[in-house]
Coordinates of C-alpha atoms and ligand atoms in Angstrom, one line a residue:
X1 CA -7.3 41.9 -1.0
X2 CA -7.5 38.9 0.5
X3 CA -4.5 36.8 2.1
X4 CA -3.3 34.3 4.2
X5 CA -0.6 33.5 7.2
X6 CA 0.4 30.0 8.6
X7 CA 2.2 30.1 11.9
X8 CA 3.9 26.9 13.8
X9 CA 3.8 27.3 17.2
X10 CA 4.3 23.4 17.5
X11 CA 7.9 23.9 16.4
X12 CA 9.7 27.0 18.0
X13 CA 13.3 27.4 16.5
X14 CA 15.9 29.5 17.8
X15 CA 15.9 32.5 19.6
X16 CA 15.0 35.4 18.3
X17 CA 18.5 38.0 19.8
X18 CA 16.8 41.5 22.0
X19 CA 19.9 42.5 20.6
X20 CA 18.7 42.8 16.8
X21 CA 16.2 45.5 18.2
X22 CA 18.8 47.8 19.0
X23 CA 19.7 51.7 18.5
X24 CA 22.9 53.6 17.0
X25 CA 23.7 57.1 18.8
X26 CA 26.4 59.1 17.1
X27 CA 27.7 62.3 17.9
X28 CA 25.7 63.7 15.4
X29 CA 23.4 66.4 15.0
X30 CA 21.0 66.6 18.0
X31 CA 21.3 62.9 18.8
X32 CA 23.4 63.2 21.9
X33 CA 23.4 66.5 22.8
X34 CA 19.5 68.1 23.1
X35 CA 18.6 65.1 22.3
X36 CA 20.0 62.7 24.6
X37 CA 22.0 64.8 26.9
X38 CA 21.2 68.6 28.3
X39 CA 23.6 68.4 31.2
X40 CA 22.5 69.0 34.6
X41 CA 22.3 72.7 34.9
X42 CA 19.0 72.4 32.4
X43 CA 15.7 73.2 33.1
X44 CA 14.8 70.1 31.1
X45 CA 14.1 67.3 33.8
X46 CA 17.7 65.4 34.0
X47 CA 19.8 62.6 36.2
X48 CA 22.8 63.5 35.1
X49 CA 22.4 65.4 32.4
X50 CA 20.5 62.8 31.1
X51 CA 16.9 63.4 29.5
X52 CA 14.7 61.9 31.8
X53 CA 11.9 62.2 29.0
X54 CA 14.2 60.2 26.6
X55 CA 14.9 57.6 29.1
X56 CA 11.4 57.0 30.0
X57 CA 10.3 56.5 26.7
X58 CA 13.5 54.2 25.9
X59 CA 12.9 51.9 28.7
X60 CA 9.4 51.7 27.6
X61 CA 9.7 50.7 24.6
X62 CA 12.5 48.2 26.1
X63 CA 15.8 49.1 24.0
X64 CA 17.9 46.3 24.0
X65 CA 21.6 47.7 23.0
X66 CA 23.3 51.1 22.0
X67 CA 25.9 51.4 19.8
X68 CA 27.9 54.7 20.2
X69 CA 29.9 57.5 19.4
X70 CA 29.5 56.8 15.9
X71 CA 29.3 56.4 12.7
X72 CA 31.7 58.5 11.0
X73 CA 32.5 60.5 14.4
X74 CA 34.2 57.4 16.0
X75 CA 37.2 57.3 13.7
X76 CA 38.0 60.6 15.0
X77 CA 37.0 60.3 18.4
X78 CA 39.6 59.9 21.1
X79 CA 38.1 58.5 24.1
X80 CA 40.8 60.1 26.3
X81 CA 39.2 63.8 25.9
X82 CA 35.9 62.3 27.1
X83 CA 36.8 61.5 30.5
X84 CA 37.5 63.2 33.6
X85 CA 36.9 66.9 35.2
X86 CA 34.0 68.4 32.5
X87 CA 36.4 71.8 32.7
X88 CA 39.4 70.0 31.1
X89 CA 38.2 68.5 28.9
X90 CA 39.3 69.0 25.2
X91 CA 37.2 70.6 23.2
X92 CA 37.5 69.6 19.2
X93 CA 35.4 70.2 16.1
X94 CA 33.4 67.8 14.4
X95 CA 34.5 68.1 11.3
X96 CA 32.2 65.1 9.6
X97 CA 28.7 66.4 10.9
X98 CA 28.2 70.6 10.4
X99 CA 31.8 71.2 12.2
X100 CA 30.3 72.3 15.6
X101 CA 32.1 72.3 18.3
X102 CA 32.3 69.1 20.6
X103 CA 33.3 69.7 24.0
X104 CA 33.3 66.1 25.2
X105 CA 30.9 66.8 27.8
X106 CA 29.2 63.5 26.9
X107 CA 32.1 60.6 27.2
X108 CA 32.8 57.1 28.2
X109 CA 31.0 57.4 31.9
X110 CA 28.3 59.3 30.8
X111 CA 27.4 56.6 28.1
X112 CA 27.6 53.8 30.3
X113 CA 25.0 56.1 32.9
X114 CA 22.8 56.4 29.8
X115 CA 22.8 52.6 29.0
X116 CA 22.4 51.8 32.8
X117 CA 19.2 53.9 33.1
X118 CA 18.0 52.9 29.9
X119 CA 18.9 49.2 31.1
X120 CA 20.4 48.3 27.7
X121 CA 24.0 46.9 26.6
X122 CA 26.7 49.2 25.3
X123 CA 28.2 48.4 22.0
X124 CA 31.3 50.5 21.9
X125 CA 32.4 51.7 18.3
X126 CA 36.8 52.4 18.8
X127 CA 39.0 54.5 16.3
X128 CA 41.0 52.4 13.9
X129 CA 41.4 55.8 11.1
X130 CA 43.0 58.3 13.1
X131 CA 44.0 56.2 16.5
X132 CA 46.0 54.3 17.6
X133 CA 46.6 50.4 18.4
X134 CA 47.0 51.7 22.5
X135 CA 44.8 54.0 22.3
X136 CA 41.9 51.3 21.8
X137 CA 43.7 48.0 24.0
X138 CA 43.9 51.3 27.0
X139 CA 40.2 51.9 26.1
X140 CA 38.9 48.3 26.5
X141 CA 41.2 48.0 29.6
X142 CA 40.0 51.7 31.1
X143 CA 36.5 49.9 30.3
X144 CA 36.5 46.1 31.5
X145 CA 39.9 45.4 33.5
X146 CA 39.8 45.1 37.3
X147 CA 43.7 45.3 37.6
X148 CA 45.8 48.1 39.4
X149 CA 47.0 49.3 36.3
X150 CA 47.2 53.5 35.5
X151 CA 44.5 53.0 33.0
X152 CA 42.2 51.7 35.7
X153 CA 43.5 53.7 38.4
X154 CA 42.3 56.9 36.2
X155 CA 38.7 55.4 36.3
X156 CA 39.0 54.9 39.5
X157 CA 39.6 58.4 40.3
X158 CA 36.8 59.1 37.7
X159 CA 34.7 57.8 40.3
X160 CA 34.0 54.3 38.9
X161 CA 35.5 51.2 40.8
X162 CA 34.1 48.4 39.2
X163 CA 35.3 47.9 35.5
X164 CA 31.8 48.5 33.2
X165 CA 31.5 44.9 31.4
X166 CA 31.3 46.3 28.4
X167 CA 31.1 43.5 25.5
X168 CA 30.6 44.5 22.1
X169 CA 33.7 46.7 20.3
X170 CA 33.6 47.6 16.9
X171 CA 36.8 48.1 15.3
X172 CA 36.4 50.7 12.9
X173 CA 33.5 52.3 11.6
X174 CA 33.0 52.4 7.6
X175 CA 36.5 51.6 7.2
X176 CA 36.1 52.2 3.3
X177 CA 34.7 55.1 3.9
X178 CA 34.8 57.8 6.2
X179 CA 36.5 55.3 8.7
X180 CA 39.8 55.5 6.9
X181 CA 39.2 55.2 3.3
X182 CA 41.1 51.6 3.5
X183 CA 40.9 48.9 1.1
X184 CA 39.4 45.6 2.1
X185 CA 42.7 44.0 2.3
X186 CA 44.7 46.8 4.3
X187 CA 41.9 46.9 6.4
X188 CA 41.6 42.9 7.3
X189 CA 45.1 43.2 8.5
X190 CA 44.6 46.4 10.4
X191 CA 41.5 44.5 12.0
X192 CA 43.9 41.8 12.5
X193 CA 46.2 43.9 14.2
X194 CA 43.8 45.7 16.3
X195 CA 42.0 43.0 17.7
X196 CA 44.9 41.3 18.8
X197 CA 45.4 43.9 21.7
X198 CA 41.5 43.9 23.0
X199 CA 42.0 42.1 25.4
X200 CA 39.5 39.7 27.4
X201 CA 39.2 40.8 31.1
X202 CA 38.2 38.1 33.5
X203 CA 34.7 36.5 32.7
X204 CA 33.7 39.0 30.5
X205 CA 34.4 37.6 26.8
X206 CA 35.0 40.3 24.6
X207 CA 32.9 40.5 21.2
X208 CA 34.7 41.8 18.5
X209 CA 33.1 43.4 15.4
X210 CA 34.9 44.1 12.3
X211 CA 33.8 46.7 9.5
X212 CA 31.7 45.0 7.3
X213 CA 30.4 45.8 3.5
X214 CA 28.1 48.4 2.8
X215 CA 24.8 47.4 0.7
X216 CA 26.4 44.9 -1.8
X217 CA 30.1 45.1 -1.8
X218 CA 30.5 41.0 -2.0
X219 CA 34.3 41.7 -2.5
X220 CA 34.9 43.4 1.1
X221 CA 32.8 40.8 2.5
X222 CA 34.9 38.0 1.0
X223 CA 38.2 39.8 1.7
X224 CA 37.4 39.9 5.5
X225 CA 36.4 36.6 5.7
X226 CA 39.2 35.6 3.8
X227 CA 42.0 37.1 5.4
X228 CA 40.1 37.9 8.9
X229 CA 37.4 36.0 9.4
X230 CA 39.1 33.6 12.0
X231 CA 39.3 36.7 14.6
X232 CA 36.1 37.9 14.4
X233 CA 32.8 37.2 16.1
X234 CA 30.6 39.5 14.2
X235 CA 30.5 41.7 10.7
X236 CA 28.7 44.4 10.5
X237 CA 26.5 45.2 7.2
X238 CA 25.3 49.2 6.5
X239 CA 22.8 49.6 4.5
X240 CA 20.1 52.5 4.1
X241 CA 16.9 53.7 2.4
X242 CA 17.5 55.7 0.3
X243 CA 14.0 55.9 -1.3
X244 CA 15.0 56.7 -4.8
X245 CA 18.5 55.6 -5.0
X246 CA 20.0 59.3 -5.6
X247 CA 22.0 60.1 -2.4
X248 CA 22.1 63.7 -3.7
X249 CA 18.2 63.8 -3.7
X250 CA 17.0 62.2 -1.7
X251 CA 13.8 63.1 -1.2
X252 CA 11.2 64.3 1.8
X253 CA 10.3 62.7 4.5
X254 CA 6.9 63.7 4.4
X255 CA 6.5 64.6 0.7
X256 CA 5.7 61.8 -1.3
X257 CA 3.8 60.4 -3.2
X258 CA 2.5 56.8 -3.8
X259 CA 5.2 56.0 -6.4
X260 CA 7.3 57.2 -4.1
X261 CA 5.9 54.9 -1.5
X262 CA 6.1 52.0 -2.7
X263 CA 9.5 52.2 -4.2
X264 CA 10.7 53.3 -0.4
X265 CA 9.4 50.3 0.8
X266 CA 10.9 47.7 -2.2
X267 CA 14.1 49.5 -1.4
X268 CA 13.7 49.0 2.3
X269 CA 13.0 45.0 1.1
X270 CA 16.2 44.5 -0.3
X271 CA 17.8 44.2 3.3
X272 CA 16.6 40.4 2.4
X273 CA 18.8 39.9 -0.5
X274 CA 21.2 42.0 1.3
X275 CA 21.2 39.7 4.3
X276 CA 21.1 36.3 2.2
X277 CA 24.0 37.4 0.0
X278 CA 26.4 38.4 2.7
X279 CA 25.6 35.0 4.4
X280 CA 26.4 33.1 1.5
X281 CA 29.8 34.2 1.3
X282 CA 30.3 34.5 4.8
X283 CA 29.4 30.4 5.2
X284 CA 31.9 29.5 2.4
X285 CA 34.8 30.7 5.5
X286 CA 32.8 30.0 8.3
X287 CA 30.9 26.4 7.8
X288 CA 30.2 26.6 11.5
X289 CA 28.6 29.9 11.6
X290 CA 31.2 31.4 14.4
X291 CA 30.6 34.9 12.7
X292 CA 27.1 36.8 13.0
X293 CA 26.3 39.0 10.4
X294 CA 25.7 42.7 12.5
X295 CA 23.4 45.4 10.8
X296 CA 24.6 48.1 12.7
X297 CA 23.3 50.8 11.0
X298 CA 19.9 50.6 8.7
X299 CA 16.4 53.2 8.5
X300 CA 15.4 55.3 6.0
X301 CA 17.6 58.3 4.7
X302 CA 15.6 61.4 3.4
X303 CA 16.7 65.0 2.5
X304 CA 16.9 66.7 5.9
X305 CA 14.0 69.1 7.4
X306 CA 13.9 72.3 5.2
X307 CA 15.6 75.2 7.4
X308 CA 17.4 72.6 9.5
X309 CA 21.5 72.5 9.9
X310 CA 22.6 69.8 6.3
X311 CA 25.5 67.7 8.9
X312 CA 22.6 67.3 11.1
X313 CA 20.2 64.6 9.4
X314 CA 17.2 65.6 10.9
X315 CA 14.1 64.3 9.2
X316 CA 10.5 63.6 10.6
X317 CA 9.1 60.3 10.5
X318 CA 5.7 59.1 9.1
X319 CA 3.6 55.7 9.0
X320 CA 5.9 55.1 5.6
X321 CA 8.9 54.5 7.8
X322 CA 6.7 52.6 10.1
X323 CA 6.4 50.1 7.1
X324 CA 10.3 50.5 6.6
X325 CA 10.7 49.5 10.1
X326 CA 7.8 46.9 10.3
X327 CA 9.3 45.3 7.2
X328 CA 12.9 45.5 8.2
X329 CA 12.2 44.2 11.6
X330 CA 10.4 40.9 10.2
X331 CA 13.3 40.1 7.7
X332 CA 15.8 40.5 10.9
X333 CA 13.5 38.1 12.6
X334 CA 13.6 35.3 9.9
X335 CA 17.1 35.8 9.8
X336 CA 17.9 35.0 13.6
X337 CA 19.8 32.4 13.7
X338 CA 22.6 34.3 12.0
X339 CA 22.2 38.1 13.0
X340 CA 23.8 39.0 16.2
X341 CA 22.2 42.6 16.9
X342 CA 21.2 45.5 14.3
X343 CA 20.7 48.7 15.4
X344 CA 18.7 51.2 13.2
X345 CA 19.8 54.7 12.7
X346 CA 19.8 56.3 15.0
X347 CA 17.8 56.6 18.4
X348 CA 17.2 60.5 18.6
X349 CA 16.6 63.5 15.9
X350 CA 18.7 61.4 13.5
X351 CA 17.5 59.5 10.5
X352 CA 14.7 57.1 11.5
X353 CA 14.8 58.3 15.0
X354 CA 12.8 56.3 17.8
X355 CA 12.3 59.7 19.4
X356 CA 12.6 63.9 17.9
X357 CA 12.7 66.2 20.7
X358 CA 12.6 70.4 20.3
X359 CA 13.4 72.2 23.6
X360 CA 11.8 70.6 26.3
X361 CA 9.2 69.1 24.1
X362 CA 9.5 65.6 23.0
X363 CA 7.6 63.4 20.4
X364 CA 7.8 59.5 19.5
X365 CA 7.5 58.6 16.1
X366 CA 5.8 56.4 14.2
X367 CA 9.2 54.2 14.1
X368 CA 9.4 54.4 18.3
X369 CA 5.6 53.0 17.9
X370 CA 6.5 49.8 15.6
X371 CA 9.5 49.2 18.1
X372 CA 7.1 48.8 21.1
X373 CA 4.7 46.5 19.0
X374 CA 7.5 44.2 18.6
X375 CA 9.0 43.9 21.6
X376 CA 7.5 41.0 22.4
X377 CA 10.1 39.4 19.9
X378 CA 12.8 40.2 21.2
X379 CA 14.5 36.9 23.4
X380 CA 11.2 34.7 22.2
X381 CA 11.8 31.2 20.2
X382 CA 11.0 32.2 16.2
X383 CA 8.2 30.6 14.6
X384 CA 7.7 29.4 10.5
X385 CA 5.6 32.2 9.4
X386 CA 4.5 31.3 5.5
X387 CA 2.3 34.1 3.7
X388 CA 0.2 34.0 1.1
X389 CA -0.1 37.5 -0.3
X390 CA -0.6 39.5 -3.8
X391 CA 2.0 42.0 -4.3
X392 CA 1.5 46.0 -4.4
X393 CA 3.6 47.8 -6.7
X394 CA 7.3 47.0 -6.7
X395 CA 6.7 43.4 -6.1
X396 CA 6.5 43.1 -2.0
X397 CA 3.5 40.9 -1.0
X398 CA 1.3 43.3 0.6
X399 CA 1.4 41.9 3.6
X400 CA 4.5 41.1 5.7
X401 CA 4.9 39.2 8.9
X402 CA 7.0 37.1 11.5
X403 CA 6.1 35.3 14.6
X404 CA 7.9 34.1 17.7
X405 CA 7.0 32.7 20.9
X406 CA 7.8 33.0 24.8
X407 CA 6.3 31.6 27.7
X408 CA 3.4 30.0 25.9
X409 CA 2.3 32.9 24.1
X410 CA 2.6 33.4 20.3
X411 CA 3.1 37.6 19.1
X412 CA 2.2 37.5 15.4
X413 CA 3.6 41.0 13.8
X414 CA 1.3 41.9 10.7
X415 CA 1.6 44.9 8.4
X416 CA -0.4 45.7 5.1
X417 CA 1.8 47.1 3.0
X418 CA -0.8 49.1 1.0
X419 CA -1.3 52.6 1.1
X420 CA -5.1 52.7 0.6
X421 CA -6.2 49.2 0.4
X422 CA -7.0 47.1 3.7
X423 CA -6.7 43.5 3.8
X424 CA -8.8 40.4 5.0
X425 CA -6.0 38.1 6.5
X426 CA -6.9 34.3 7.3
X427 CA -4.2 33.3 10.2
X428 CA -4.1 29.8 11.4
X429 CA -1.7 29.2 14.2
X430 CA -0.8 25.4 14.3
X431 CA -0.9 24.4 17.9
X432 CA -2.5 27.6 19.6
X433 CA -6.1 27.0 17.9
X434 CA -8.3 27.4 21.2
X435 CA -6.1 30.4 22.0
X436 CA -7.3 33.7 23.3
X437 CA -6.3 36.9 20.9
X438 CA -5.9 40.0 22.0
X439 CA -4.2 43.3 19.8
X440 CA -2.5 46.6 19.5
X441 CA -2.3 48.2 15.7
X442 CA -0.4 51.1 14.6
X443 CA -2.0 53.1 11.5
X444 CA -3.0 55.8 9.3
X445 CA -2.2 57.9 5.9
X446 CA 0.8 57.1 4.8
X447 CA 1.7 60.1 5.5
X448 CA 0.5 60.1 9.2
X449 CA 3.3 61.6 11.5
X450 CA 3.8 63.2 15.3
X451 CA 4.6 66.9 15.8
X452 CA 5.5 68.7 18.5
X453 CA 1.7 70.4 18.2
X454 CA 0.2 67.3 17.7
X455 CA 2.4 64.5 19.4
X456 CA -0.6 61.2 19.1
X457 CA -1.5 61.3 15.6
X458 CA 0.2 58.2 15.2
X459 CA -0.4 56.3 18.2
X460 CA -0.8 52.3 18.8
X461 CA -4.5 51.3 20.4
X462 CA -6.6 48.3 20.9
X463 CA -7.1 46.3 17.9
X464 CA -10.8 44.1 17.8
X465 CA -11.5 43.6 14.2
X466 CA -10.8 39.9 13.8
X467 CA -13.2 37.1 14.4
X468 CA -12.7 33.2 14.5
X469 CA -14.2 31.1 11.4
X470 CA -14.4 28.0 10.9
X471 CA -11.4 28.3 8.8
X472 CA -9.2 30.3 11.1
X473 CA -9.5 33.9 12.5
X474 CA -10.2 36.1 10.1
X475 CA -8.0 39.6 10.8
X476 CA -9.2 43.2 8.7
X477 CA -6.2 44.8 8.9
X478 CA -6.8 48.6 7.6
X479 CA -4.7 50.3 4.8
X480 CA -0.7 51.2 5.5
X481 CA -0.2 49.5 9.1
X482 CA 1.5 47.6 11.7
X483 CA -0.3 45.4 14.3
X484 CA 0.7 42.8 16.8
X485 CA -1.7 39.9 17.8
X486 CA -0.8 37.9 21.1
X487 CA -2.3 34.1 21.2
X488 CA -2.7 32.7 24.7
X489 CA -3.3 29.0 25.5
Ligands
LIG1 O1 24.3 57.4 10.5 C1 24.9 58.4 9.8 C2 26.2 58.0 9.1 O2 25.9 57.0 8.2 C3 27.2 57.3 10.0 O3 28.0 58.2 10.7 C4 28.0 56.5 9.1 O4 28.6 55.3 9.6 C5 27.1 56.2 7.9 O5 27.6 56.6 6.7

């Protein structure tokens, strides 16, 4: 197949957010704890309690923003159980994911270590379905104020002086769902309520984040705007794939077959109509585009591993969901001058997890892999991108791609879309023609993955096989995968 990409580095447009590159970590599963957190009396490497392993490969592949404790879990998390002596804290029941037993070990300070040695922003998720309106204006004050208040005084003798700057605060989590169950309009006026008592400590503006839709409920989107949209500076937008639709079957993540395939990957697709539609309404409130659209939780959604806990989502990850991902990751790019950050779900041993770890052992999937190709994106100017591709079944053009540029240097993301059939792609960069080219590419079968026997089965390395020609530089991009091209001047 034979196809085509423009790029126009003589034009860059806005910036393309780090933020729209970032993770979700719930109290879920294995995410925080194994997975994230093994306290310090482990044997597996720690600071903290924290995974050094995990942090290594976080900061490697230059994580931008996590969102936590949840999901469902932060409507019934109460922030006040997370902090202080480990001994007293309250131990509760997680009654949304396989009602094990939470013993707060991992709260407010140990998040904000993680995010410090990760070097990413937090993005604080607060209770509106079973808290309170004090409960969440004392957390953002225990959080951001400097004052000499009994909040702050407590974090004080938690050990932390400075307040922790944090600026992102959802309010409410799947409101019409597990968040509460709330209608759109009972929720925009417990959003407004809420937010009034967030309060903005000294220079640190506070971000405030109200429940969006989930896939295409237009109606909660209009409501919010409607009756909200005025106090808000982002919405968020769920939305999964779900490769066949049937939330009751979902399928394996590693059982498929090509129908299968490419149906996962049109699904995955639809985050552009998703996007779009939300937009539209949202610009009929908000002509000046005050309010980013937030995808706060997307990735694939499978069946979980066979012999693994149900309320703990674990599911392997192969060079499909790199595609997923790929995809997903060039629509959010084309789409940055309204998204303010996404963050797939979720970081570790959740869902399309960056990371799966058993024991001590730790793998990076095929996911973590398409993350690091594009992090070159992330705070670099977008550039127009037009391709010219047949499509593969389920009407996708086979090939899918964005560009941006930074300090002179154009990253072209490219990804065939075909499970067997390679492509011969014709780029022509408008401005960078004399440029050097160098490459990293990501493939395999489609069903290519990383066990903990064999962790580099799916591993980037050096990509060579393009060439100049006299009508641009011809790229063989192999069958089902991701590369990245950088142009230097
Ligand atoms: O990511 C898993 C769950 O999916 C989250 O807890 C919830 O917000 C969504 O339904």
């Amino acid at each position: 197949m034979k196809a085509s990409i423009h790029v126009d580095a003589r034009h860059p447009g806005v910036k393309i957010s780090k933020n729209l590159y970032g993770q979700f970590s719930e109290h879920l599963g294995r995410c925080i704890y194994n997975g994230l957190f093994v306290g310090e009396d482990s044997p597996i490497p720690n600071v903290r309690g924290i995974r050094s392993d995990v942090v290594k490969a976080l900061k490697e592949a230059r994580v931008p923003l996590l969102r936590w404790p949840g999901g469902c879990f932060a409507d019934e998390y109460h922030w006040q159980d997370g902090i202080g002596p480990k001994e007293n804290r309250k131990r509760m029941v997680n009654t949304n994911w396989g009602g094990v037993v939470e013993d707060n070990s991992f709260g407010t300070h140990e998040f904000m270590d993680l995010c410090e040695q990760v070097g990413c922003e937090p993005y604080i998720n607060a209770n509106v379905g079973s808290g309170t309106v004090r409960e969440m204006a004392e957390w953002v004050e225990y959080l951001n104020s400097s004052g000499d208040s009994s909040v702050v005084r407590q974090r004080w003798a938690n050990g932390r002086k400075d307040p922790f700057h944090v600026k992102y605060l959802g309010i409410g989590n799947e409101s019409w769902g597990c968040g509460g169950n709330m209608t759109p309009e009972y929720y925009a006026g417990a959003y407004r309520q809420y937010q009034t008592f967030c309060r903005t400590y000294g220079d640190d503006k506070l971000y405030r984040i109200a429940c969006g839709p989930s896939e295409n409920d237009w109606h909660w989107t209009e409501t919010l705007m409607k009756q909200a949209g005025k106090y808000m500076d982002g919405l968020t937008l769920h939305y999964y794939t779900v490769p066949n639709g049937n939330w009751k079957e979902k399928g394996s993540a590693t059982e498929f077959d090509g129908d299968m395939f490419y149906e996962t990957l049109k699904r995955a697709g639809r985050m552009e109509e998703l996007i779009s539609g939300h937009l539209a309404i949202m610009d009929r409130y908000d002509k000046d585009h005050k309010v980013q659209l937030l995808v706060d939780e997307w990735g694939t959604w499978f069946d979980v591993e066979p012999g693994t806990n149900p309320g703990f989502l674990y599911q392997q990850n192969t060079m499909r969901d790199a595609l997923v991902a790929s995809l997903t990751l060039d629509i959010f790019n084309r789409h940055a001058d309204r998204l303010g950050l996404c963050c797939i779900a979720q970081i570790v041993n959740v869902l399309q997890a960056m990371v799966l770890t058993e024991g001590e052992k730790m793998v990076l999937t095929p996911t973590y892999h398409v993350f690091s190709l594009y992090a070159d994106h992330q705070d670099a100017d977008l550039l127009d991108c037009a391709v010219f591709a047949d499509t593969i079944p389920g009407g996708l053009r086979q090939v899918s791609a964005s560009a941006s540029m930074k300090d002179g240097a154009v990253t072209l993301t490219l990804s065939n879309l075909h499970a067997e059939e390679g492509a011969e792609v014709l780029v022509n960069v408008e401005g960078m023609e004399h440029a050097a080219v160098c490459g990293r590419i990501l493939h395999g079968d489609m069903h290519a993955m990383n066990t903990f026997d064999a962790a580099s089965c799916v591993a980037p390395a050096e990509f060579t096989d393009f060439s100049l020609t006299q009508r641009g530089l011809l790229v063989k991009l192999p069958a089902c995968s991701v590369a990245a091209l950088t142009f230097r001047a």
